[in-house]
Short mmCIF file of C-alpha atoms and ligand atoms in Angstrom, two decimals:
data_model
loop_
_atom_site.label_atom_id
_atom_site.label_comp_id
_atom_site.label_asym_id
_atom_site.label_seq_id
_atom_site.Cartn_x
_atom_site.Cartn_y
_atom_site.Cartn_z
CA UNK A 1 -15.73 2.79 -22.99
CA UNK A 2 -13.89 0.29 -25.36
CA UNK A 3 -10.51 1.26 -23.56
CA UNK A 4 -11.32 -0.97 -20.67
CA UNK A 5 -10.04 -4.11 -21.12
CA UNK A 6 -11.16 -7.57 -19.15
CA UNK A 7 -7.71 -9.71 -18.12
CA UNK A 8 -9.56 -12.09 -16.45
CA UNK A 9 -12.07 -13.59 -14.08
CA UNK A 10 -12.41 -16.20 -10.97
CA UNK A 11 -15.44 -16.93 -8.08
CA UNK A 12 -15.89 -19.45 -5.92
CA UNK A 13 -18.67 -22.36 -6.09
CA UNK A 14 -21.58 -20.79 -4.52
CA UNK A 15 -22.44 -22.58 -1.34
CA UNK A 16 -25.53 -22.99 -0.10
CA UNK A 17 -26.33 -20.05 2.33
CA UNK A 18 -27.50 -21.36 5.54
CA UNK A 19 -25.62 -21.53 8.53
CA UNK A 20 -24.29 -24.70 9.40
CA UNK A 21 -25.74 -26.53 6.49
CA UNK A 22 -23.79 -24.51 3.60
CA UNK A 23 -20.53 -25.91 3.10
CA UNK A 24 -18.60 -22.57 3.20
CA UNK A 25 -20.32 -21.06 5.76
CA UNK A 26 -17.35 -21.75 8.19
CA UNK A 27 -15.51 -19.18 6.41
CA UNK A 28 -15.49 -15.70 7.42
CA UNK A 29 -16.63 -13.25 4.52
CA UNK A 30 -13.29 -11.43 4.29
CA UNK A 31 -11.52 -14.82 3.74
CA UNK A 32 -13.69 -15.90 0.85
CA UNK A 33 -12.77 -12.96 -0.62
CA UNK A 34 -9.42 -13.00 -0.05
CA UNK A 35 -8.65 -16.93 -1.33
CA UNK A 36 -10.73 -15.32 -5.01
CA UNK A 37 -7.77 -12.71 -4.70
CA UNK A 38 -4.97 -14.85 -4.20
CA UNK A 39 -6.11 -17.08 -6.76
CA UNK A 40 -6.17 -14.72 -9.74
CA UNK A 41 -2.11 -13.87 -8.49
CA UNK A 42 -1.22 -17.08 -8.26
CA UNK A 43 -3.23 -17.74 -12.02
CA UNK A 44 -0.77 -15.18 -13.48
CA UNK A 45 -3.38 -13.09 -14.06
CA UNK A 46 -2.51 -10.44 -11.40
CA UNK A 47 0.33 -8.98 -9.80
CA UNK A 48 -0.66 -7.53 -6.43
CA UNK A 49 1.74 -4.43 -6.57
CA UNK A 50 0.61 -3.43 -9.76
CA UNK A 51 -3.08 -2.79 -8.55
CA UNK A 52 -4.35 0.28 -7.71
CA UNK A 53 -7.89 -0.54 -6.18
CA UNK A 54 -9.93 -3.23 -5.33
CA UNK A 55 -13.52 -2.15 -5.50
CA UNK A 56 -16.17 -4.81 -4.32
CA UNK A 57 -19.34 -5.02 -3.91
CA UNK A 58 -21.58 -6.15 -0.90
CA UNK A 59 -24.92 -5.77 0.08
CA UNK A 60 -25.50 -6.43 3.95
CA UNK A 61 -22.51 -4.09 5.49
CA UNK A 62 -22.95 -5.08 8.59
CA UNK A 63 -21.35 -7.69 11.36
CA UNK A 64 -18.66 -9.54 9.71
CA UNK A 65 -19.33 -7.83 6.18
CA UNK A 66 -18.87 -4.66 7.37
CA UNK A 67 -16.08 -2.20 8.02
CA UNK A 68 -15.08 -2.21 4.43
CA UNK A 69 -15.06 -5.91 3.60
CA UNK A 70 -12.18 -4.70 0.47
CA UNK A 71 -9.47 -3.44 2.53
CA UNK A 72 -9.72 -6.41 4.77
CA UNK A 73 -9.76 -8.82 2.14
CA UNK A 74 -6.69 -7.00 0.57
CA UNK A 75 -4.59 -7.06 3.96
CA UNK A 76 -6.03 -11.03 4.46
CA UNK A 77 -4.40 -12.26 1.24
CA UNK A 78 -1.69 -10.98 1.76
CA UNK A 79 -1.10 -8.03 -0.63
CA UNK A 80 0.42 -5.08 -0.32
CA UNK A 81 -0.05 -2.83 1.89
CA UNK A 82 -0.06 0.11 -0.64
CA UNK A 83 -3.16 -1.66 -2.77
CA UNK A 84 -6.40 -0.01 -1.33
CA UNK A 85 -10.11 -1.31 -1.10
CA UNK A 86 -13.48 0.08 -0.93
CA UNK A 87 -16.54 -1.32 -0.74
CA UNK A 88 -20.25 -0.26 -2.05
CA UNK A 89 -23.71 -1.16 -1.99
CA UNK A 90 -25.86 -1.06 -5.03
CA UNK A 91 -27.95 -4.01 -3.52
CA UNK A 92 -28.38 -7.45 -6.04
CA UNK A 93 -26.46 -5.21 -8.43
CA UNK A 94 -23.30 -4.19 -6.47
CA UNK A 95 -21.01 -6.53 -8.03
CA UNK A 96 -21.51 -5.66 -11.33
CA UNK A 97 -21.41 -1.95 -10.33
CA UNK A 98 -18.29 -2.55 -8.50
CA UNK A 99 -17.09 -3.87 -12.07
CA UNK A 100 -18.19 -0.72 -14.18
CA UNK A 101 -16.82 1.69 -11.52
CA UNK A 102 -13.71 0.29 -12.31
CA UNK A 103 -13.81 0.00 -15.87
CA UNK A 104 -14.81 3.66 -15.79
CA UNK A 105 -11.56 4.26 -13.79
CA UNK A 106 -9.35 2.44 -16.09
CA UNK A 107 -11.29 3.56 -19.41
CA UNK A 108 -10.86 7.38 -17.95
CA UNK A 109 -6.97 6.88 -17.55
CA UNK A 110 -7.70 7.69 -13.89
CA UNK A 111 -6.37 4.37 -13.19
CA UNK A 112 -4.33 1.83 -14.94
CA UNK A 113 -4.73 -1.56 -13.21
CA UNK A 114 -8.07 -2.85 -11.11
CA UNK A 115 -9.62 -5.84 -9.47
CA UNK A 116 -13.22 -5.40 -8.89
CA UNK A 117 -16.29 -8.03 -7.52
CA UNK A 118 -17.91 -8.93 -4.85
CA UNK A 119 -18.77 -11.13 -1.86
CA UNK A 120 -21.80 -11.92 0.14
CA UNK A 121 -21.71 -14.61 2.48
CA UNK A 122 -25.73 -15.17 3.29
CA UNK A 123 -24.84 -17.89 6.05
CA UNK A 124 -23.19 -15.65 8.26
CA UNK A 125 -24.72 -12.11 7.26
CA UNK A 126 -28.21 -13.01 6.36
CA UNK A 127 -30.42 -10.38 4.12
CA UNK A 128 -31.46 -7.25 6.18
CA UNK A 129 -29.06 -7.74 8.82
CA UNK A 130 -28.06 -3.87 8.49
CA UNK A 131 -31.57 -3.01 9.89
CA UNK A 132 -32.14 -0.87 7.26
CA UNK A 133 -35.03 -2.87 4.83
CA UNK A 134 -35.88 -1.89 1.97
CA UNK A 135 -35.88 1.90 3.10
CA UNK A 136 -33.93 2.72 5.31
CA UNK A 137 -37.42 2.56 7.76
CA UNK A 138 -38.04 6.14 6.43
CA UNK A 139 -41.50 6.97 7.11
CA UNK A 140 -41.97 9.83 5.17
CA UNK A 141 -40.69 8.47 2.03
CA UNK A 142 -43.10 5.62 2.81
CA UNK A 143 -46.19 8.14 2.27
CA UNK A 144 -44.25 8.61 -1.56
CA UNK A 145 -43.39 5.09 -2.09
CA UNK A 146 -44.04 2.24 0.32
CA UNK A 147 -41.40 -0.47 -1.56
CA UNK A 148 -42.94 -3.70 -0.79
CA UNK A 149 -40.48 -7.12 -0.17
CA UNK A 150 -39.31 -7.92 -3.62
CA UNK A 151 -41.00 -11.21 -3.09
CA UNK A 152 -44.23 -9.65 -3.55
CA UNK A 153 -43.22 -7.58 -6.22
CA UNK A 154 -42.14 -10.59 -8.29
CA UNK A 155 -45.59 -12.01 -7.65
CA UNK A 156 -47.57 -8.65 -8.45
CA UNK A 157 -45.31 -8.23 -11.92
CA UNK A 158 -46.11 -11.81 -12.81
CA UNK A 159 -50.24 -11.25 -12.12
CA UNK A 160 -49.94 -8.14 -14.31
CA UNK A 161 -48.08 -9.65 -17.38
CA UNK A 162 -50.57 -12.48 -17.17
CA UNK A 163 -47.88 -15.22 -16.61
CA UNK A 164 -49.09 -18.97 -15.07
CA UNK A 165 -47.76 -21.09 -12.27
CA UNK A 166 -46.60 -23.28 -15.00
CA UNK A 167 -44.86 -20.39 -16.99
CA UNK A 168 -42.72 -19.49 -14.03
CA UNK A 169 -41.83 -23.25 -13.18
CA UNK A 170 -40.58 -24.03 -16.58
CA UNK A 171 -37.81 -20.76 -16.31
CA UNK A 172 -37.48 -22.59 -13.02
CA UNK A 173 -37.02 -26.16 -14.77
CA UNK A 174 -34.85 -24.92 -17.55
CA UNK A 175 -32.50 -22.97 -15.02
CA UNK A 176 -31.83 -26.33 -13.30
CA UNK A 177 -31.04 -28.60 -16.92
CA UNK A 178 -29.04 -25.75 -18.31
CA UNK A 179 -27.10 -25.56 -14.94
CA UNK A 180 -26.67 -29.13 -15.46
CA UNK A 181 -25.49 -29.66 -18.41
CA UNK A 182 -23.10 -27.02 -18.07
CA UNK A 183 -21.70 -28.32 -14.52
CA UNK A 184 -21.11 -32.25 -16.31
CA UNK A 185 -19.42 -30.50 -19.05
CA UNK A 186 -17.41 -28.47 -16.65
CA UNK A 187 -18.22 -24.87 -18.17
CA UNK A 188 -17.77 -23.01 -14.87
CA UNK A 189 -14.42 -24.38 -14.50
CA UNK A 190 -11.97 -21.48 -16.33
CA UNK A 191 -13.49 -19.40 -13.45
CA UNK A 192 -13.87 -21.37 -10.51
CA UNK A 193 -11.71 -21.76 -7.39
CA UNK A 194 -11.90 -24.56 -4.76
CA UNK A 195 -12.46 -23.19 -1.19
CA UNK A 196 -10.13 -24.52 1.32
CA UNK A 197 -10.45 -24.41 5.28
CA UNK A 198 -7.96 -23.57 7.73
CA UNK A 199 -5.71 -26.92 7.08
CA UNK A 200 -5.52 -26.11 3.47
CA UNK A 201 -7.90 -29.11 2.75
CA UNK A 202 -10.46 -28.33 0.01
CA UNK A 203 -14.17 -27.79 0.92
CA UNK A 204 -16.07 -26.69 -1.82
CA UNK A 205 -15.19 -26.84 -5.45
CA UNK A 206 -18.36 -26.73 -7.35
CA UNK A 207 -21.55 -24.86 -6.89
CA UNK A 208 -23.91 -26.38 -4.27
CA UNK A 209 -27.42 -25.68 -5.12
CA UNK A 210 -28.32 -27.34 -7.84
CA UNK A 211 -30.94 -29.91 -8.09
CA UNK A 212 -30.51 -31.64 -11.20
CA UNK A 213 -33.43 -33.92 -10.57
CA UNK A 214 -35.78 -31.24 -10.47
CA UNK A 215 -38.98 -31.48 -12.73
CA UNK A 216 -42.01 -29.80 -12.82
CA UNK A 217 -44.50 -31.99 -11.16
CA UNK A 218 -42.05 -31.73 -7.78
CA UNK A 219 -42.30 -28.00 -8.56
CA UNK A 220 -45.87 -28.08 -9.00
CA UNK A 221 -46.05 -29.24 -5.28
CA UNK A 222 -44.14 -26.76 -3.93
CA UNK A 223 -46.59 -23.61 -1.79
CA UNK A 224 -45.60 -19.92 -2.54
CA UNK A 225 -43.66 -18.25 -0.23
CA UNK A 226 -45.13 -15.14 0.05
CA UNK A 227 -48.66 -15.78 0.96
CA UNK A 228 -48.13 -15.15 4.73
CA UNK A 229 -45.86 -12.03 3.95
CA UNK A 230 -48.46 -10.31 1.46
CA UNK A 231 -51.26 -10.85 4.21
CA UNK A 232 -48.83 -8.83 6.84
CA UNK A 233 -50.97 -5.76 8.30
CA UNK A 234 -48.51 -3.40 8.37
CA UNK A 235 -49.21 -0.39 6.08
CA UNK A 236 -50.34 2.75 8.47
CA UNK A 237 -53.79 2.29 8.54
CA UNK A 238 -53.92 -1.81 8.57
CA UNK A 239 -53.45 -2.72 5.29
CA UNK A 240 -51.73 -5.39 4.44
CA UNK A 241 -48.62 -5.35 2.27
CA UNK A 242 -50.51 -6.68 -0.91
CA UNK A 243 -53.09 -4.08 -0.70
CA UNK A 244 -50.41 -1.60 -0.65
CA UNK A 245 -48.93 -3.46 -3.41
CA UNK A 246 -52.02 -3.54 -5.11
CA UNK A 247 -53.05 0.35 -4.61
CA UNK A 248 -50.08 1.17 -6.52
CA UNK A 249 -50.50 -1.13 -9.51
CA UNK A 250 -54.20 -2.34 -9.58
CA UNK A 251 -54.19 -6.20 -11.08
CA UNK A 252 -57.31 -7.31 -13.39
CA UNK A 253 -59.05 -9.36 -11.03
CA UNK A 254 -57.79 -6.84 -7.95
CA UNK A 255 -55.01 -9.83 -6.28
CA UNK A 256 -51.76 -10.59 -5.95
CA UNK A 257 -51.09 -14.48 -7.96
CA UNK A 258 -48.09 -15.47 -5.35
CA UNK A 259 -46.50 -17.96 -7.79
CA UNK A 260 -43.18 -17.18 -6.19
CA UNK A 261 -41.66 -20.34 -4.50
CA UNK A 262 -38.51 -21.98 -3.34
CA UNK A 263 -37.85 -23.39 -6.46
CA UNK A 264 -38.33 -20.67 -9.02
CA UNK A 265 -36.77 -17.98 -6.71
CA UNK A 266 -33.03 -17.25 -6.49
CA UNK A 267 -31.83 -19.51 -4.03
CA UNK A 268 -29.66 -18.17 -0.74
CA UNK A 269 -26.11 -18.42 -1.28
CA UNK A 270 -22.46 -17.62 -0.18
CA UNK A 271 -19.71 -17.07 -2.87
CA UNK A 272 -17.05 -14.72 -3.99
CA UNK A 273 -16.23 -13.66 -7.39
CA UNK A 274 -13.37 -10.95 -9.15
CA UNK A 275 -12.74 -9.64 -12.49
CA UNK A 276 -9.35 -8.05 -13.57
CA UNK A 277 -9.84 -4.73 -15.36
CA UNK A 278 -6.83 -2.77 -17.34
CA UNK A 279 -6.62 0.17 -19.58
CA UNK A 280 -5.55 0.10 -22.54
CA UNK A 281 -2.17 1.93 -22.05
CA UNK A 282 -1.19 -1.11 -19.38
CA UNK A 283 -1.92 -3.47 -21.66
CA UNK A 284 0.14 -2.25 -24.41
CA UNK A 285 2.72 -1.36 -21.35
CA UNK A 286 2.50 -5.17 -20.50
CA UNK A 287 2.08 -6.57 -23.04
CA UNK A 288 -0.85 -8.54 -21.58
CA UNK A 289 -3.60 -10.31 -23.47
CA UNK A 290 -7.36 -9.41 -22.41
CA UNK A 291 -9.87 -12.04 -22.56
CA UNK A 292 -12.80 -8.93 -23.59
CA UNK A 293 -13.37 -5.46 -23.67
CA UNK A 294 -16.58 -3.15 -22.11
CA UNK A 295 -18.15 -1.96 -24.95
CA UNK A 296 -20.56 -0.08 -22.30
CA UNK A 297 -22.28 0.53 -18.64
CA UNK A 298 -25.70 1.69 -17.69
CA UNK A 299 -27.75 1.99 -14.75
CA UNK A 300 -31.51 3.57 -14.67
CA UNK A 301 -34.54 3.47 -12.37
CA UNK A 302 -37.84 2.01 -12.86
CA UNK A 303 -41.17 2.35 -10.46
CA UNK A 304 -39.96 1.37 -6.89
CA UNK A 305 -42.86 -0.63 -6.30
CA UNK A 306 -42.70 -3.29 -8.69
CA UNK A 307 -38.93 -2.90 -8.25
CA UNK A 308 -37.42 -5.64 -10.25
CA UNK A 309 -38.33 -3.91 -14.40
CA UNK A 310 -35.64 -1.95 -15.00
CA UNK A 311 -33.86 -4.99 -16.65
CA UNK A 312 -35.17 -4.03 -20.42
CA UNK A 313 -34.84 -0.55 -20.12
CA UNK A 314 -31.19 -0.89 -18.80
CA UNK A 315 -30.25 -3.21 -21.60
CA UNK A 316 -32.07 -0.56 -24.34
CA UNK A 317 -29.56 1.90 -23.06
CA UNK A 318 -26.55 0.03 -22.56
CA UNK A 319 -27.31 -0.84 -26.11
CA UNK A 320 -27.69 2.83 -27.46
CA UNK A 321 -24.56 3.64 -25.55
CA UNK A 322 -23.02 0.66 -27.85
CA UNK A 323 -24.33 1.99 -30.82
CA UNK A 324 -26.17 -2.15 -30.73
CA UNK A 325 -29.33 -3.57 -31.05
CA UNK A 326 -30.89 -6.18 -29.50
CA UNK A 327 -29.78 -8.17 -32.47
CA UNK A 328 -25.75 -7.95 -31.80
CA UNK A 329 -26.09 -9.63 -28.45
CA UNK A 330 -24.90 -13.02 -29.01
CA UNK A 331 -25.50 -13.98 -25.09
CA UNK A 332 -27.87 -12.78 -22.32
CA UNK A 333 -27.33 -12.96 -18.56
CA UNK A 334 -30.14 -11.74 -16.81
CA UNK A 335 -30.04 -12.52 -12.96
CA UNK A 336 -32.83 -15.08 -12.28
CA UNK A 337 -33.85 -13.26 -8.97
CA UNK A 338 -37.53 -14.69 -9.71
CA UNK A 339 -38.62 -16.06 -12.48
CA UNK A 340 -41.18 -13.68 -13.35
CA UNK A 341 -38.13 -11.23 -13.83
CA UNK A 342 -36.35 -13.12 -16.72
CA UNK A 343 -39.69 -13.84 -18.37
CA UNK A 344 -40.94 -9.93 -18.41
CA UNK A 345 -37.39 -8.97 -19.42
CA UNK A 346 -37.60 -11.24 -22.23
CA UNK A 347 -40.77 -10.40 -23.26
CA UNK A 348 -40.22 -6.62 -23.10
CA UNK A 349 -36.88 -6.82 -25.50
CA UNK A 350 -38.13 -10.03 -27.39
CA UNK A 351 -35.06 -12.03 -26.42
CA UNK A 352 -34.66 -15.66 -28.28
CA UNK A 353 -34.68 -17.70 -25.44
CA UNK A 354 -31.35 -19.54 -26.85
CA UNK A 355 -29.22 -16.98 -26.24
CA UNK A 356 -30.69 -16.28 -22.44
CA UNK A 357 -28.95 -17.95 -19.40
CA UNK A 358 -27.60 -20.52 -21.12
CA UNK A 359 -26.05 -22.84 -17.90
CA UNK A 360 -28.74 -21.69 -15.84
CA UNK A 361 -29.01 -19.06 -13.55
CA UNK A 362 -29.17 -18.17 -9.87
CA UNK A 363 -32.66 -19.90 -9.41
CA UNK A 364 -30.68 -23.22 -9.49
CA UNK A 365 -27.17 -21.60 -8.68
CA UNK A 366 -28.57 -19.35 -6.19
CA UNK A 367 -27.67 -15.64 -5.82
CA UNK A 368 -24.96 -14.12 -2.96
CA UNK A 369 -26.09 -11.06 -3.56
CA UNK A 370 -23.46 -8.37 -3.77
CA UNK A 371 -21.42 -11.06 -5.44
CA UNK A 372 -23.78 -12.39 -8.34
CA UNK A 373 -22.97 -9.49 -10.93
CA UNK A 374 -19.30 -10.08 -10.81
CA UNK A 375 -20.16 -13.95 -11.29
CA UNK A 376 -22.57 -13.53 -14.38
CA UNK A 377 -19.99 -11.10 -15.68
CA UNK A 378 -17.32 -14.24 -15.75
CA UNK A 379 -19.97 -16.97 -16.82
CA UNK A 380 -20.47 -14.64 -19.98
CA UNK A 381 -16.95 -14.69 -20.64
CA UNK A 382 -15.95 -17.88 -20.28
CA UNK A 383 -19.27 -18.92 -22.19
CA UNK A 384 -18.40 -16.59 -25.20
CA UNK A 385 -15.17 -18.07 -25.37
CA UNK A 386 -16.42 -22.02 -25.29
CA UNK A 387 -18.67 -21.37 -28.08
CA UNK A 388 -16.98 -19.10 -29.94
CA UNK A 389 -19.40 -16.45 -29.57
CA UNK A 390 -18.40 -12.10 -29.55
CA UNK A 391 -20.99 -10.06 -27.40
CA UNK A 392 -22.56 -10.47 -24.07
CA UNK A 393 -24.96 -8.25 -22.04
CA UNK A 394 -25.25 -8.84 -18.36
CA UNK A 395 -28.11 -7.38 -16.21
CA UNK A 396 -29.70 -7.51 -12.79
CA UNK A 397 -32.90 -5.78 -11.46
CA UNK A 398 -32.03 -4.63 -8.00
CA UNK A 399 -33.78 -3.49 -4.63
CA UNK A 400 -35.87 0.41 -4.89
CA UNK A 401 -36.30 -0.14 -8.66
CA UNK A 402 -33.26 -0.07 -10.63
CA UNK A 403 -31.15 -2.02 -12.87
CA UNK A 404 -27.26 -2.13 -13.81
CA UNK A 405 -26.09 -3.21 -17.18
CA UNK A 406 -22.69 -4.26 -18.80
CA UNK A 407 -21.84 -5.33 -22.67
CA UNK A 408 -18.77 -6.87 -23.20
CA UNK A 409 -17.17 -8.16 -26.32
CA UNK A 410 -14.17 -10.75 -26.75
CA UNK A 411 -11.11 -9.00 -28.43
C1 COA B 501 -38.11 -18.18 -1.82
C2 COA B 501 -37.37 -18.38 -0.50
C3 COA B 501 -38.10 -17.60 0.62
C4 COA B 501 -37.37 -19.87 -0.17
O1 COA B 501 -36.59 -20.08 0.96
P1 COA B 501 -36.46 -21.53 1.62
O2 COA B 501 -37.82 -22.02 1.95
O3 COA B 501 -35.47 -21.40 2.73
O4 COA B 501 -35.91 -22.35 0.39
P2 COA B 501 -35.01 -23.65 0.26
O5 COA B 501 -34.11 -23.42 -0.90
O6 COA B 501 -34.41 -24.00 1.57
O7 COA B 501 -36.06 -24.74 -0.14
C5 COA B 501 -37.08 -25.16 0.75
C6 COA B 501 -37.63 -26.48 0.27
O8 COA B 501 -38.28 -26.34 -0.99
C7 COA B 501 -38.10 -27.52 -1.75
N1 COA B 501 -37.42 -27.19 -3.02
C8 COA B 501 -36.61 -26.13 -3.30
N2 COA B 501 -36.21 -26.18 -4.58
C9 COA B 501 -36.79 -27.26 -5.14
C10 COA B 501 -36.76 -27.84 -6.43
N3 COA B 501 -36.05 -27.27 -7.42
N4 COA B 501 -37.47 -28.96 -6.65
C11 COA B 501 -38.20 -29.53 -5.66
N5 COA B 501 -38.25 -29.04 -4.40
C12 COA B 501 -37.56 -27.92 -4.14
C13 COA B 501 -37.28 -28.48 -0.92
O9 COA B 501 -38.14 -29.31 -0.20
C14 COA B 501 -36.58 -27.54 0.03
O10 COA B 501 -36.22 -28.14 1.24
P3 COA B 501 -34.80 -28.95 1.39
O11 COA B 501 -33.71 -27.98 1.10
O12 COA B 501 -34.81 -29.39 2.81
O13 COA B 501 -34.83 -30.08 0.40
C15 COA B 501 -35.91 -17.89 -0.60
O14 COA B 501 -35.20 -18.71 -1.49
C16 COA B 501 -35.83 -16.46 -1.07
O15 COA B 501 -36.18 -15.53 -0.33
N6 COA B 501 -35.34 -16.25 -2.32
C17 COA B 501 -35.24 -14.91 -2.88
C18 COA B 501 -34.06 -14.21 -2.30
C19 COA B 501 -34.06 -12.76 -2.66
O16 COA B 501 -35.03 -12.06 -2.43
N7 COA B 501 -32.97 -12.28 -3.22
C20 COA B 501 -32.92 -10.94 -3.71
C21 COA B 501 -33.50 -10.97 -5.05
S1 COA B 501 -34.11 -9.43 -5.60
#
């Protein structure tokens, strides 16, 4: 894998994802993408007849997202005909995925030159909007595995690693001062690109989430959001989605603890975000200077159920792929879906929590889905670089129990 080289990275501020409140959620999903596109041309950092593929990823493919969100965003800024798009789903992990497809491609020699990301616009093309849930509504695979809302899973992994309300709130606390910090000191802005409307006139230029005044007394006050959705009756014989939850993985005291709640979940988003990937024969053609290389990709599968563990074990290979250790990795991104998931994560791989999220994580930044991996990917970088730091590893847990993986290292 070290032939696949990282030229460069952009997103957009994520915008809160509720229609009519968020500010970009005027904008249609194609657009976004498009104005991340033209942005990394007009940087320098791209020339649009030069790339082969633009590979992006997007979870709800449906409505406005759908009918391959890529090639539309291609023909909407603007480039080339010639430069083709596709567009995949690997749920809260597709935009990572859509960057490891490509530095496969480029690594391979298959391809020389490839822009990879992803979008989700949450406003416009809210979660589930495909129909399709968590399964596909396959009842016969429900007999195997009946994958409960990841909400519930969050709260069933936290009861059985033992962690507190308070435990989860102070991830949740810590996500908001890092984010902070790292927005007065303007470390997102290598990567970020205003929005603009129609008349050219900017609308968003930093991320809209965050609530920088959050402690944990107002967290303390908040009620968990899943209560109501784990008391649902609507397993096949009555049961209610905890006790199908709970007759997969039996808890000590036979509950669910919902800690889960708006403030130490991943908030709802909209945003954009695009890497530049080349191989190593176009950069010496070039004469270009990469930013980082991929040292190596993973993916793997945990139990379905509690759906969001494969983070550890998809880091332990990524890092056996990298000949690494735990050790090596100077930085950690690991998507704050809940924050039961980043606390189990680092417990399993005995992270130091210094090196972990360092300006925060989608919990205050929120998380447009298919678009988060290509954004944590460009956070790394750009945080590697500011501190003078080498090696990254960026992971998400993602929908039916798996987990994607990148390690990246500046050159
Ligand atoms: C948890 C969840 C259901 C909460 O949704 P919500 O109720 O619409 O959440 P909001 O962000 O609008 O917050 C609701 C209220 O909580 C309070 N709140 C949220 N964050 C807070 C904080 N940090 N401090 C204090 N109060 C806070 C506020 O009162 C807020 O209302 P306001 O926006 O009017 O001020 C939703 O965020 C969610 O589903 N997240 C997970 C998404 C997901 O599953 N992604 C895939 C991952 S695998």
């Amino acid at each position: 894998m070290e032939k696949s080289y990282i030229i460069d990275a952009a997103r957009t501020p994520r915008g809160r994802g509720k229609a009519g409140k968020g500010a970009l959620s005027g904008i249609h999903p194609q657009e976004l993408f498009a104005q991340v596109l033209r942005a990394l041309e007009k940087r320098g950092s791209v020339s649009a007849k030069d790339v082969e593929d633009v590979v992006v990823g997007c979870v709800s493919q449906s409505g406005e997202q759908g009918a391959n969100l890529s090639r539309n965003a291609v023909l909407a800024a603007g480039w080339p005909i010639e430069v083709t798009g596709v567009t995949l789903n690997r749920f809260c992990g597709s935009g990572l995925q859509a960057i490891n497809f490509a530095a496969m491609g480029v690594a391979s020699g298959a391809q020389r030159f490839v822009v990879a990301g992803g979008v989700e616009m949450m406003s416009r093309v809210p979660m589930g909007a495909d129909g399709g849930g968590v399964d596909g509504n396959n009842m016969k695979l429900r007999e195997r595995f009946f994958q409960v809302p990841q909400g519930i899973s969050a709260d069933l992994i936290a009861t059985l690693e033992g962690f507190s309300r308070e435990d989860v709130d102070e991830i949740a606390v810590r996500s908001q001062k890092r984010a902070a910090v790292a927005m007065e000191e303007n470390r997102f802005g290598k990567s970020l690109v205003a929005v603009t409307g129609d008349t050219g006139k900017i609308i968003l230029e930093k991320d809209e989430l965050p609530r920088p005044d959050t402690t944990k007394e107002g967290l303390a006050g908040l009620q968990p959001s899943f209560v109501a959705m784990g008391a649902a009756a609507v397993g096949p014989k009555g049961e209610t989605l905890d006790q199908i939850a709970l007759a997969a993985h039996p808890t000590k005291d036979g509950t669910i603890h919902h800690l889960h709640t708006a403030g130490n979940s991943s908030g709802i988003a909209d945003g954009a975000s695009a890497v530049v990937l080349a191989s190593e024969a176009f950069v010496e053609e070039r004469g270009l200077k990469p930013r980082a290389r991929i040292l190596a990709t993973a993916t793997i599968g945990d139990d379905p159920v509690l759906m969001l563990t494969a983070p550890a074990p998809v880091s332990q290979k990524a890092l056996k792929l990298a000949k690494m250790s735990v050790k090596d990795i100077d930085l950690w991104e690991i998507n704050e879906a809940f924050a039961a998931v980043v606390l189990q994560t680092m417990r399993r791989l005995d992270l130091d929590p210094a090196r972990v999220n360092v300006n925060g994580g989608a919990i205050a930044l929120g998380h447009p889905l298919g678009s988060t991996g290509a954004t944590l990917l460009g956070t790394a970088l750009d945080e590697l670089e500011r501190s003078n730091r080498q090696t990254a590893l960026v992971t998400l847990c993602i929908g039916g129990g798996q987990a994607v993986a990148t390690i990246l290292e500046r050159v």
